[in-house]
Amino acid sequence: TERTFSILKPDATKRNITGAVNAVIEKAALRIVGQRRIQMSRAQAETFYEIHKERPFFGELVTFMTSGPVVVQVLEGENAVARYREVMGATNPAQAAEGTIRKTFSESVGENTVHGSDSAENAKIEIAQFFEDGDIV
Ligand code: ATP
Ligand code: MG
């Protein structure tokens, strides 16, 4: 069993579809073992997406991620990192497979509803940015 870090992005809270997204997550046999709704600060978003800071969309990304509340989550299950990436679908919803979260719910590549860690190593780093050990049960 493995853990991954997930964010339900501001387009999900704004449209009141966090429960619908969680239903897809749970149907995929991923357990939500940590969950908190927060307003990300600019500094938090910039640190979280540091790897993209030279990309042309970085400013837009940080502005979007701080535009409203997000739900940060720890998901647990077999091959959770890869499994969740599969369930999320491609970054660009237009290219996402049928039945994926992004295909079902997302309107654009910028506002694509969910984040999921891209490796087990990054999952650990990202979880530690938002959760204390005692808040994951
Ligand atoms: P995430 O890291 O959010 O799980 P991802 O791993 O599928 O998504 P990345 O390449 O890591 O995609 O990009 C991080 C985020 O930056 C994307 O989820 C998207 O919100 C935003 N992004 C990526 N490419 C673009 C783009 N061309 N224009 C606008 N925003 C983009
Ligand atoms: Mg990514």
PDB file of N, CA and C in Angstrom, residues 1-99:
ATOM      1  N   THR A   1       0.844  -1.209   0.000  1.00  0.00           N
ATOM      2  CA  THR A   1       0.000   0.000   0.000  1.00  0.00           C
ATOM      3  C   THR A   1       0.875   1.252   0.000  1.00  0.00           C
ATOM      4  N   GLU A   2       0.321   2.303  -0.576  1.00  0.00           N
ATOM      5  CA  GLU A   2       1.108   3.511  -0.839  1.00  0.00           C
ATOM      6  C   GLU A   2       0.215   4.726  -0.588  1.00  0.00           C
ATOM      7  N   ARG A   3       0.850   5.880  -0.387  1.00  0.00           N
ATOM      8  CA  ARG A   3       0.076   7.115  -0.221  1.00  0.00           C
ATOM      9  C   ARG A   3       0.424   8.119  -1.308  1.00  0.00           C
ATOM     10  N   THR A   4      -0.555   8.915  -1.678  1.00  0.00           N
ATOM     11  CA  THR A   4      -0.310  10.015  -2.596  1.00  0.00           C
ATOM     12  C   THR A   4      -0.985  11.269  -2.060  1.00  0.00           C
ATOM     13  N   PHE A   5      -0.550  12.409  -2.581  1.00  0.00           N
ATOM     14  CA  PHE A   5      -1.114  13.685  -2.163  1.00  0.00           C
ATOM     15  C   PHE A   5      -2.036  14.199  -3.262  1.00  0.00           C
ATOM     16  N   SER A   6      -3.202  14.687  -2.862  1.00  0.00           N
ATOM     17  CA  SER A   6      -4.205  15.177  -3.806  1.00  0.00           C
ATOM     18  C   SER A   6      -4.673  16.570  -3.403  1.00  0.00           C
ATOM     19  N   ILE A   7      -4.985  17.375  -4.395  1.00  0.00           N
ATOM     20  CA  ILE A   7      -5.679  18.650  -4.133  1.00  0.00           C
ATOM     21  C   ILE A   7      -6.926  18.709  -5.013  1.00  0.00           C
ATOM     22  N   LEU A   8      -8.063  19.006  -4.395  1.00  0.00           N
ATOM     23  CA  LEU A   8      -9.249  19.381  -5.158  1.00  0.00           C
ATOM     24  C   LEU A   8      -9.151  20.897  -5.310  1.00  0.00           C
ATOM     25  N   LYS A   9      -8.960  21.325  -6.545  1.00  0.00           N
ATOM     26  CA  LYS A   9      -8.582  22.709  -6.838  1.00  0.00           C
ATOM     27  C   LYS A   9      -9.776  23.671  -6.710  1.00  0.00           C
ATOM     28  N   PRO A  10      -9.515  25.000  -6.764  1.00  0.00           N
ATOM     29  CA  PRO A  10     -10.596  25.974  -6.544  1.00  0.00           C
ATOM     30  C   PRO A  10     -11.788  25.821  -7.495  1.00  0.00           C
ATOM     31  N   ASP A  11     -11.596  25.310  -8.695  1.00  0.00           N
ATOM     32  CA  ASP A  11     -12.770  25.139  -9.582  1.00  0.00           C
ATOM     33  C   ASP A  11     -13.716  24.077  -9.018  1.00  0.00           C
ATOM     34  N   ALA A  12     -13.178  23.127  -8.242  1.00  0.00           N
ATOM     35  CA  ALA A  12     -14.011  22.080  -7.631  1.00  0.00           C
ATOM     36  C   ALA A  12     -14.803  22.628  -6.447  1.00  0.00           C
ATOM     37  N   THR A  13     -14.164  23.429  -5.590  1.00  0.00           N
ATOM     38  CA  THR A  13     -14.907  23.987  -4.448  1.00  0.00           C
ATOM     39  C   THR A  13     -15.926  25.010  -4.946  1.00  0.00           C
ATOM     40  N   LYS A  14     -15.528  25.821  -5.933  1.00  0.00           N
ATOM     41  CA  LYS A  14     -16.426  26.851  -6.463  1.00  0.00           C
ATOM     42  C   LYS A  14     -17.699  26.239  -7.036  1.00  0.00           C
ATOM     43  N   ARG A  15     -17.556  25.101  -7.727  1.00  0.00           N
ATOM     44  CA  ARG A  15     -18.721  24.472  -8.374  1.00  0.00           C
ATOM     45  C   ARG A  15     -19.435  23.477  -7.462  1.00  0.00           C
ATOM     46  N   ASN A  16     -18.931  23.338  -6.199  1.00  0.00           N
ATOM     47  CA  ASN A  16     -19.595  22.472  -5.209  1.00  0.00           C
ATOM     48  C   ASN A  16     -19.634  21.012  -5.674  1.00  0.00           C
ATOM     49  N   ILE A  17     -18.511  20.547  -6.243  1.00  0.00           N
ATOM     50  CA  ILE A  17     -18.461  19.166  -6.738  1.00  0.00           C
ATOM     51  C   ILE A  17     -17.401  18.329  -6.005  1.00  0.00           C
ATOM     52  N   THR A  18     -16.979  18.779  -4.802  1.00  0.00           N
ATOM     53  CA  THR A  18     -15.927  18.012  -4.111  1.00  0.00           C
ATOM     54  C   THR A  18     -16.426  16.618  -3.726  1.00  0.00           C
ATOM     55  N   GLY A  19     -17.696  16.503  -3.375  1.00  0.00           N
ATOM     56  CA  GLY A  19     -18.248  15.188  -3.036  1.00  0.00           C
ATOM     57  C   GLY A  19     -18.301  14.271  -4.244  1.00  0.00           C
ATOM     58  N   ALA A  20     -18.669  14.839  -5.385  1.00  0.00           N
ATOM     59  CA  ALA A  20     -18.726  14.045  -6.622  1.00  0.00           C
ATOM     60  C   ALA A  20     -17.336  13.545  -7.002  1.00  0.00           C
ATOM     61  N   VAL A  21     -16.321  14.394  -6.825  1.00  0.00           N
ATOM     62  CA  VAL A  21     -14.945  13.975  -7.123  1.00  0.00           C
ATOM     63  C   VAL A  21     -14.502  12.904  -6.121  1.00  0.00           C
ATOM     64  N   ASN A  22     -14.832  13.104  -4.841  1.00  0.00           N
ATOM     65  CA  ASN A  22     -14.466  12.099  -3.832  1.00  0.00           C
ATOM     66  C   ASN A  22     -15.117  10.748  -4.115  1.00  0.00           C
ATOM     67  N   ALA A  23     -16.319  10.758  -4.670  1.00  0.00           N
ATOM     68  CA  ALA A  23     -16.990   9.497  -5.007  1.00  0.00           C
ATOM     69  C   ALA A  23     -16.186   8.732  -6.069  1.00  0.00           C
ATOM     70  N   VAL A  24     -15.627   9.467  -7.044  1.00  0.00           N
ATOM     71  CA  VAL A  24     -14.799   8.818  -8.080  1.00  0.00           C
ATOM     72  C   VAL A  24     -13.531   8.241  -7.443  1.00  0.00           C
ATOM     73  N   ILE A  25     -12.934   9.020  -6.531  1.00  0.00           N
ATOM     74  CA  ILE A  25     -11.714   8.574  -5.837  1.00  0.00           C
ATOM     75  C   ILE A  25     -11.993   7.277  -5.072  1.00  0.00           C
ATOM     76  N   GLU A  26     -13.084   7.268  -4.318  1.00  0.00           N
ATOM     77  CA  GLU A  26     -13.387   6.091  -3.484  1.00  0.00           C
ATOM     78  C   GLU A  26     -13.787   4.889  -4.335  1.00  0.00           C
ATOM     79  N   LYS A  27     -14.463   5.141  -5.440  1.00  0.00           N
ATOM     80  CA  LYS A  27     -14.832   4.054  -6.348  1.00  0.00           C
ATOM     81  C   LYS A  27     -13.588   3.384  -6.927  1.00  0.00           C
ATOM     82  N   ALA A  28     -12.494   4.146  -7.011  1.00  0.00           N
ATOM     83  CA  ALA A  28     -11.232   3.611  -7.533  1.00  0.00           C
ATOM     84  C   ALA A  28     -10.419   2.907  -6.444  1.00  0.00           C
ATOM     85  N   ALA A  29     -11.038   2.640  -5.298  1.00  0.00           N
ATOM     86  CA  ALA A  29     -10.390   1.915  -4.196  1.00  0.00           C
ATOM     87  C   ALA A  29      -9.264   2.701  -3.536  1.00  0.00           C
ATOM     88  N   LEU A  30      -9.338   4.028  -3.657  1.00  0.00           N
ATOM     89  CA  LEU A  30      -8.398   4.872  -2.918  1.00  0.00           C
ATOM     90  C   LEU A  30      -9.126   5.379  -1.672  1.00  0.00           C
ATOM     91  N   ARG A  31      -8.465   5.280  -0.519  1.00  0.00           N
ATOM     92  CA  ARG A  31      -9.047   5.733   0.748  1.00  0.00           C
ATOM     93  C   ARG A  31      -8.559   7.131   1.076  1.00  0.00           C
ATOM     94  N   ILE A  32      -9.498   7.995   1.466  1.00  0.00           N
ATOM     95  CA  ILE A  32      -9.147   9.353   1.879  1.00  0.00           C
ATOM     96  C   ILE A  32      -8.781   9.297   3.357  1.00  0.00           C
ATOM     97  N   VAL A  33      -7.469   9.241   3.643  1.00  0.00           N
ATOM     98  CA  VAL A  33      -6.999   9.043   5.030  1.00  0.00           C
ATOM     99  C   VAL A  33      -6.590  10.352   5.694  1.00  0.00           C
ATOM    100  N   GLY A  34      -6.610  11.429   4.924  1.00  0.00           N
ATOM    101  CA  GLY A  34      -6.383  12.770   5.463  1.00  0.00           C
ATOM    102  C   GLY A  34      -7.105  13.747   4.565  1.00  0.00           C
ATOM    103  N   GLN A  35      -7.767  14.755   5.138  1.00  0.00           N
ATOM    104  CA  GLN A  35      -8.508  15.713   4.313  1.00  0.00           C
ATOM    105  C   GLN A  35      -8.752  17.006   5.084  1.00  0.00           C
ATOM    106  N   ARG A  36      -8.491  18.127   4.437  1.00  0.00           N
ATOM    107  CA  ARG A  36      -8.677  19.434   5.080  1.00  0.00           C
ATOM    108  C   ARG A  36      -8.973  20.466   4.008  1.00  0.00           C
ATOM    109  N   ARG A  37      -9.902  21.377   4.315  1.00  0.00           N
ATOM    110  CA  ARG A  37     -10.211  22.455   3.380  1.00  0.00           C
ATOM    111  C   ARG A  37      -9.438  23.696   3.827  1.00  0.00           C
ATOM    112  N   ILE A  38      -8.692  24.289   2.919  1.00  0.00           N
ATOM    113  CA  ILE A  38      -7.847  25.433   3.274  1.00  0.00           C
ATOM    114  C   ILE A  38      -7.887  26.494   2.175  1.00  0.00           C
ATOM    115  N   GLN A  39      -7.517  27.695   2.559  1.00  0.00           N
ATOM    116  CA  GLN A  39      -7.246  28.740   1.579  1.00  0.00           C
ATOM    117  C   GLN A  39      -5.719  28.809   1.457  1.00  0.00           C
ATOM    118  N   MET A  40      -5.195  28.457   0.290  1.00  0.00           N
ATOM    119  CA  MET A  40      -3.740  28.501   0.095  1.00  0.00           C
ATOM    120  C   MET A  40      -3.270  29.945   0.019  1.00  0.00           C
ATOM    121  N   SER A  41      -2.164  30.217   0.673  1.00  0.00           N
ATOM    122  CA  SER A  41      -1.541  31.542   0.531  1.00  0.00           C
ATOM    123  C   SER A  41      -0.720  31.547  -0.752  1.00  0.00           C
ATOM    124  N   ARG A  42      -0.387  32.745  -1.213  1.00  0.00           N
ATOM    125  CA  ARG A  42       0.472  32.874  -2.398  1.00  0.00           C
ATOM    126  C   ARG A  42       1.792  32.157  -2.178  1.00  0.00           C
ATOM    127  N   ALA A  43       2.365  32.344  -1.008  1.00  0.00           N
ATOM    128  CA  ALA A  43       3.663  31.732  -0.695  1.00  0.00           C
ATOM    129  C   ALA A  43       3.565  30.199  -0.729  1.00  0.00           C
ATOM    130  N   GLN A  44       2.489  29.667  -0.171  1.00  0.00           N
ATOM    131  CA  GLN A  44       2.283  28.207  -0.180  1.00  0.00           C
ATOM    132  C   GLN A  44       2.168  27.681  -1.611  1.00  0.00           C
ATOM    133  N   ALA A  45       1.395  28.380  -2.440  1.00  0.00           N
ATOM    134  CA  ALA A  45       1.202  27.943  -3.826  1.00  0.00           C
ATOM    135  C   ALA A  45       2.515  28.044  -4.610  1.00  0.00           C
ATOM    136  N   GLU A  46       3.264  29.110  -4.377  1.00  0.00           N
ATOM    137  CA  GLU A  46       4.544  29.287  -5.079  1.00  0.00           C
ATOM    138  C   GLU A  46       5.534  28.198  -4.691  1.00  0.00           C
ATOM    139  N   THR A  47       5.566  27.840  -3.411  1.00  0.00           N
ATOM    140  CA  THR A  47       6.456  26.767  -2.953  1.00  0.00           C
ATOM    141  C   THR A  47       6.014  25.431  -3.539  1.00  0.00           C
ATOM    142  N   PHE A  48       4.707  25.190  -3.485  1.00  0.00           N
ATOM    143  CA  PHE A  48       4.172  23.913  -3.957  1.00  0.00           C
ATOM    144  C   PHE A  48       4.486  23.707  -5.438  1.00  0.00           C
ATOM    145  N   TYR A  49       4.345  24.744  -6.243  1.00  0.00           N
ATOM    146  CA  TYR A  49       4.552  24.633  -7.697  1.00  0.00           C
ATOM    147  C   TYR A  49       5.914  25.176  -8.143  1.00  0.00           C
ATOM    148  N   GLU A  50       6.855  25.259  -7.202  1.00  0.00           N
ATOM    149  CA  GLU A  50       8.209  25.771  -7.466  1.00  0.00           C
ATOM    150  C   GLU A  50       8.826  25.197  -8.753  1.00  0.00           C
ATOM    151  N   ILE A  51       8.594  23.897  -8.974  1.00  0.00           N
ATOM    152  CA  ILE A  51       9.169  23.191 -10.123  1.00  0.00           C
ATOM    153  C   ILE A  51       8.723  23.816 -11.456  1.00  0.00           C
ATOM    154  N   HIS A  52       7.586  24.519 -11.443  1.00  0.00           N
ATOM    155  CA  HIS A  52       7.055  25.121 -12.669  1.00  0.00           C
ATOM    156  C   HIS A  52       7.346  26.615 -12.765  1.00  0.00           C
ATOM    157  N   LYS A  53       8.244  27.135 -11.894  1.00  0.00           N
ATOM    158  CA  LYS A  53       8.329  28.603 -11.799  1.00  0.00           C
ATOM    159  C   LYS A  53       8.856  29.300 -13.053  1.00  0.00           C
ATOM    160  N   GLU A  54       9.563  28.572 -13.920  1.00  0.00           N
ATOM    161  CA  GLU A  54      10.033  29.190 -15.168  1.00  0.00           C
ATOM    162  C   GLU A  54       9.011  29.053 -16.310  1.00  0.00           C
ATOM    163  N   ARG A  55       7.943  28.328 -16.071  1.00  0.00           N
ATOM    164  CA  ARG A  55       6.955  28.103 -17.137  1.00  0.00           C
ATOM    165  C   ARG A  55       6.090  29.338 -17.350  1.00  0.00           C
ATOM    166  N   PRO A  56       5.650  29.554 -18.599  1.00  0.00           N
ATOM    167  CA  PRO A  56       4.866  30.758 -18.891  1.00  0.00           C
ATOM    168  C   PRO A  56       3.553  30.837 -18.105  1.00  0.00           C
ATOM    169  N   PHE A  57       3.020  29.689 -17.691  1.00  0.00           N
ATOM    170  CA  PHE A  57       1.724  29.690 -17.005  1.00  0.00           C
ATOM    171  C   PHE A  57       1.844  29.767 -15.484  1.00  0.00           C
ATOM    172  N   PHE A  58       3.077  29.954 -14.966  1.00  0.00           N
ATOM    173  CA  PHE A  58       3.282  29.906 -13.511  1.00  0.00           C
ATOM    174  C   PHE A  58       2.428  30.941 -12.757  1.00  0.00           C
ATOM    175  N   GLY A  59       2.438  32.180 -13.234  1.00  0.00           N
ATOM    176  CA  GLY A  59       1.692  33.255 -12.566  1.00  0.00           C
ATOM    177  C   GLY A  59       0.203  32.953 -12.520  1.00  0.00           C
ATOM    178  N   GLU A  60      -0.292  32.523 -13.666  1.00  0.00           N
ATOM    179  CA  GLU A  60      -1.712  32.155 -13.808  1.00  0.00           C
ATOM    180  C   GLU A  60      -2.067  30.993 -12.863  1.00  0.00           C
ATOM    181  N   LEU A  61      -1.156  30.038 -12.777  1.00  0.00           N
ATOM    182  CA  LEU A  61      -1.363  28.851 -11.936  1.00  0.00           C
ATOM    183  C   LEU A  61      -1.460  29.246 -10.463  1.00  0.00           C
ATOM    184  N   VAL A  62      -0.537  30.094 -10.005  1.00  0.00           N
ATOM    185  CA  VAL A  62      -0.533  30.530  -8.605  1.00  0.00           C
ATOM    186  C   VAL A  62      -1.785  31.363  -8.310  1.00  0.00           C
ATOM    187  N   THR A  63      -2.148  32.237  -9.241  1.00  0.00           N
ATOM    188  CA  THR A  63      -3.361  33.047  -9.070  1.00  0.00           C
ATOM    189  C   THR A  63      -4.593  32.150  -8.963  1.00  0.00           C
ATOM    190  N   PHE A  64      -4.677  31.155  -9.840  1.00  0.00           N
ATOM    191  CA  PHE A  64      -5.815  30.229  -9.804  1.00  0.00           C
ATOM    192  C   PHE A  64      -5.857  29.444  -8.492  1.00  0.00           C
ATOM    193  N   MET A  65      -4.716  28.899  -8.080  1.00  0.00           N
ATOM    194  CA  MET A  65      -4.697  28.030  -6.887  1.00  0.00           C
ATOM    195  C   MET A  65      -5.006  28.785  -5.600  1.00  0.00           C
ATOM    196  N   THR A  66      -4.890  30.136  -5.652  1.00  0.00           N
ATOM    197  CA  THR A  66      -5.210  30.947  -4.477  1.00  0.00           C
ATOM    198  C   THR A  66      -6.540  31.688  -4.654  1.00  0.00           C
ATOM    199  N   SER A  67      -7.268  31.377  -5.727  1.00  0.00           N
ATOM    200  CA  SER A  67      -8.496  32.116  -6.055  1.00  0.00           C
ATOM    201  C   SER A  67      -9.690  31.696  -5.204  1.00  0.00           C
ATOM    202  N   GLY A  68      -9.560  30.634  -4.450  1.00  0.00           N
ATOM    203  CA  GLY A  68     -10.643  30.152  -3.589  1.00  0.00           C
ATOM    204  C   GLY A  68     -10.134  28.976  -2.776  1.00  0.00           C
ATOM    205  N   PRO A  69     -10.978  28.419  -1.907  1.00  0.00           N
ATOM    206  CA  PRO A  69     -10.556  27.295  -1.079  1.00  0.00           C
ATOM    207  C   PRO A  69     -10.187  26.072  -1.920  1.00  0.00           C
ATOM    208  N   VAL A  70      -9.294  25.264  -1.368  1.00  0.00           N
ATOM    209  CA  VAL A  70      -8.960  23.971  -1.964  1.00  0.00           C
ATOM    210  C   VAL A  70      -9.136  22.908  -0.878  1.00  0.00           C
ATOM    211  N   VAL A  71      -9.242  21.656  -1.290  1.00  0.00           N
ATOM    212  CA  VAL A  71      -9.270  20.550  -0.342  1.00  0.00           C
ATOM    213  C   VAL A  71      -7.992  19.753  -0.531  1.00  0.00           C
ATOM    214  N   VAL A  72      -7.152  19.727   0.496  1.00  0.00           N
ATOM    215  CA  VAL A  72      -5.922  18.930   0.421  1.00  0.00           C
ATOM    216  C   VAL A  72      -6.215  17.563   1.030  1.00  0.00           C
ATOM    217  N   GLN A  73      -5.667  16.525   0.391  1.00  0.00           N
ATOM    218  CA  GLN A  73      -5.993  15.161   0.790  1.00  0.00           C
ATOM    219  C   GLN A  73      -4.773  14.249   0.764  1.00  0.00           C
ATOM    220  N   VAL A  74      -4.804  13.246   1.607  1.00  0.00           N
ATOM    221  CA  VAL A  74      -3.878  12.126   1.497  1.00  0.00           C
ATOM    222  C   VAL A  74      -4.708  10.907   1.112  1.00  0.00           C
ATOM    223  N   LEU A  75      -4.332  10.274   0.011  1.00  0.00           N
ATOM    224  CA  LEU A  75      -5.043   9.089  -0.477  1.00  0.00           C
ATOM    225  C   LEU A  75      -4.158   7.866  -0.283  1.00  0.00           C
ATOM    226  N   GLU A  76      -4.761   6.769   0.126  1.00  0.00           N
ATOM    227  CA  GLU A  76      -4.010   5.547   0.376  1.00  0.00           C
ATOM    228  C   GLU A  76      -4.622   4.384  -0.388  1.00  0.00           C
ATOM    229  N   GLY A  77      -3.755   3.533  -0.914  1.00  0.00           N
ATOM    230  CA  GLY A  77      -4.224   2.350  -1.618  1.00  0.00           C
ATOM    231  C   GLY A  77      -3.069   1.687  -2.342  1.00  0.00           C
ATOM    232  N   GLU A  78      -3.374   0.598  -3.020  1.00  0.00           N
ATOM    233  CA  GLU A  78      -2.352  -0.095  -3.774  1.00  0.00           C
ATOM    234  C   GLU A  78      -1.916   0.761  -4.965  1.00  0.00           C
ATOM    235  N   ASN A  79      -0.622   0.960  -5.115  1.00  0.00           N
ATOM    236  CA  ASN A  79      -0.081   1.816  -6.186  1.00  0.00           C
ATOM    237  C   ASN A  79      -0.817   3.160  -6.276  1.00  0.00           C
ATOM    238  N   ALA A  80      -1.028   3.778  -5.118  1.00  0.00           N
ATOM    239  CA  ALA A  80      -1.860   4.985  -5.048  1.00  0.00           C
ATOM    240  C   ALA A  80      -1.394   6.091  -6.003  1.00  0.00           C
ATOM    241  N   VAL A  81      -0.095   6.278  -6.149  1.00  0.00           N
ATOM    242  CA  VAL A  81       0.403   7.380  -6.993  1.00  0.00           C
ATOM    243  C   VAL A  81      -0.038   7.176  -8.443  1.00  0.00           C
ATOM    244  N   ALA A  82       0.286   6.033  -8.998  1.00  0.00           N
ATOM    245  CA  ALA A  82      -0.058   5.733 -10.401  1.00  0.00           C
ATOM    246  C   ALA A  82      -1.572   5.583 -10.581  1.00  0.00           C
ATOM    247  N   ARG A  83      -2.192   4.950  -9.604  1.00  0.00           N
ATOM    248  CA  ARG A  83      -3.640   4.721  -9.672  1.00  0.00           C
ATOM    249  C   ARG A  83      -4.383   6.060  -9.742  1.00  0.00           C
ATOM    250  N   TYR A  84      -3.973   7.004  -8.890  1.00  0.00           N
ATOM    251  CA  TYR A  84      -4.671   8.291  -8.865  1.00  0.00           C
ATOM    252  C   TYR A  84      -4.417   9.083 -10.147  1.00  0.00           C
ATOM    253  N   ARG A  85      -3.194   9.014 -10.677  1.00  0.00           N
ATOM    254  CA  ARG A  85      -2.901   9.704 -11.943  1.00  0.00           C
ATOM    255  C   ARG A  85      -3.825   9.176 -13.049  1.00  0.00           C
ATOM    256  N   GLU A  86      -4.050   7.859 -13.000  1.00  0.00           N
ATOM    257  CA  GLU A  86      -4.938   7.220 -13.974  1.00  0.00           C
ATOM    258  C   GLU A  86      -6.378   7.736 -13.824  1.00  0.00           C
ATOM    259  N   VAL A  87      -6.822   7.804 -12.574  1.00  0.00           N
ATOM    260  CA  VAL A  87      -8.191   8.249 -12.283  1.00  0.00           C
ATOM    261  C   VAL A  87      -8.378   9.728 -12.634  1.00  0.00           C
ATOM    262  N   MET A  88      -7.327  10.538 -12.439  1.00  0.00           N
ATOM    263  CA  MET A  88      -7.390  11.972 -12.757  1.00  0.00           C
ATOM    264  C   MET A  88      -7.538  12.200 -14.259  1.00  0.00           C
ATOM    265  N   GLY A  89      -6.797  11.463 -15.053  1.00  0.00           N
ATOM    266  CA  GLY A  89      -6.770  11.675 -16.502  1.00  0.00           C
ATOM    267  C   GLY A  89      -5.717  12.691 -16.901  1.00  0.00           C
ATOM    268  N   ALA A  90      -5.565  12.899 -18.201  1.00  0.00           N
ATOM    269  CA  ALA A  90      -4.523  13.780 -18.729  1.00  0.00           C
ATOM    270  C   ALA A  90      -4.689  15.212 -18.217  1.00  0.00           C
ATOM    271  N   THR A  91      -3.554  15.913 -18.116  1.00  0.00           N
ATOM    272  CA  THR A  91      -3.533  17.306 -17.637  1.00  0.00           C
ATOM    273  C   THR A  91      -4.548  18.168 -18.384  1.00  0.00           C
ATOM    274  N   ASN A  92      -4.567  18.001 -19.722  1.00  0.00           N
ATOM    275  CA  ASN A  92      -5.534  18.727 -20.550  1.00  0.00           C
ATOM    276  C   ASN A  92      -6.817  17.894 -20.659  1.00  0.00           C
ATOM    277  N   PRO A  93      -7.911  18.381 -20.084  1.00  0.00           N
ATOM    278  CA  PRO A  93      -9.151  17.583 -20.074  1.00  0.00           C
ATOM    279  C   PRO A  93      -9.605  17.157 -21.472  1.00  0.00           C
ATOM    280  N   ALA A  94      -9.241  17.941 -22.487  1.00  0.00           N
ATOM    281  CA  ALA A  94      -9.615  17.579 -23.861  1.00  0.00           C
ATOM    282  C   ALA A  94      -8.937  16.275 -24.283  1.00  0.00           C
ATOM    283  N   GLN A  95      -7.819  15.954 -23.627  1.00  0.00           N
ATOM    284  CA  GLN A  95      -7.102  14.723 -23.960  1.00  0.00           C
ATOM    285  C   GLN A  95      -7.330  13.608 -22.940  1.00  0.00           C
ATOM    286  N   ALA A  96      -8.141  13.873 -21.941  1.00  0.00           N
ATOM    287  CA  ALA A  96      -8.339  12.897 -20.867  1.00  0.00           C
ATOM    288  C   ALA A  96      -9.289  11.786 -21.302  1.00  0.00           C
ATOM    289  N   ALA A  97      -9.028  10.583 -20.800  1.00  0.00           N
ATOM    290  CA  ALA A  97      -9.841   9.419 -21.162  1.00  0.00           C
ATOM    291  C   ALA A  97     -11.222   9.496 -20.517  1.00  0.00           C
ATOM    292  N   GLU A  98     -12.161   8.861 -21.166  1.00  0.00           N
ATOM    293  CA  GLU A  98     -13.544   8.749 -20.687  1.00  0.00           C
ATOM    294  C   GLU A  98     -13.571   8.188 -19.260  1.00  0.00           C
ATOM    295  N   GLY A  99     -14.372   8.769 -18.418  1.00  0.00           N
ATOM    296  CA  GLY A  99     -14.525   8.256 -17.059  1.00  0.00           C
ATOM    297  C   GLY A  99     -13.541   8.843 -16.054  1.00  0.00           C
TER     298      GLY A  99
END
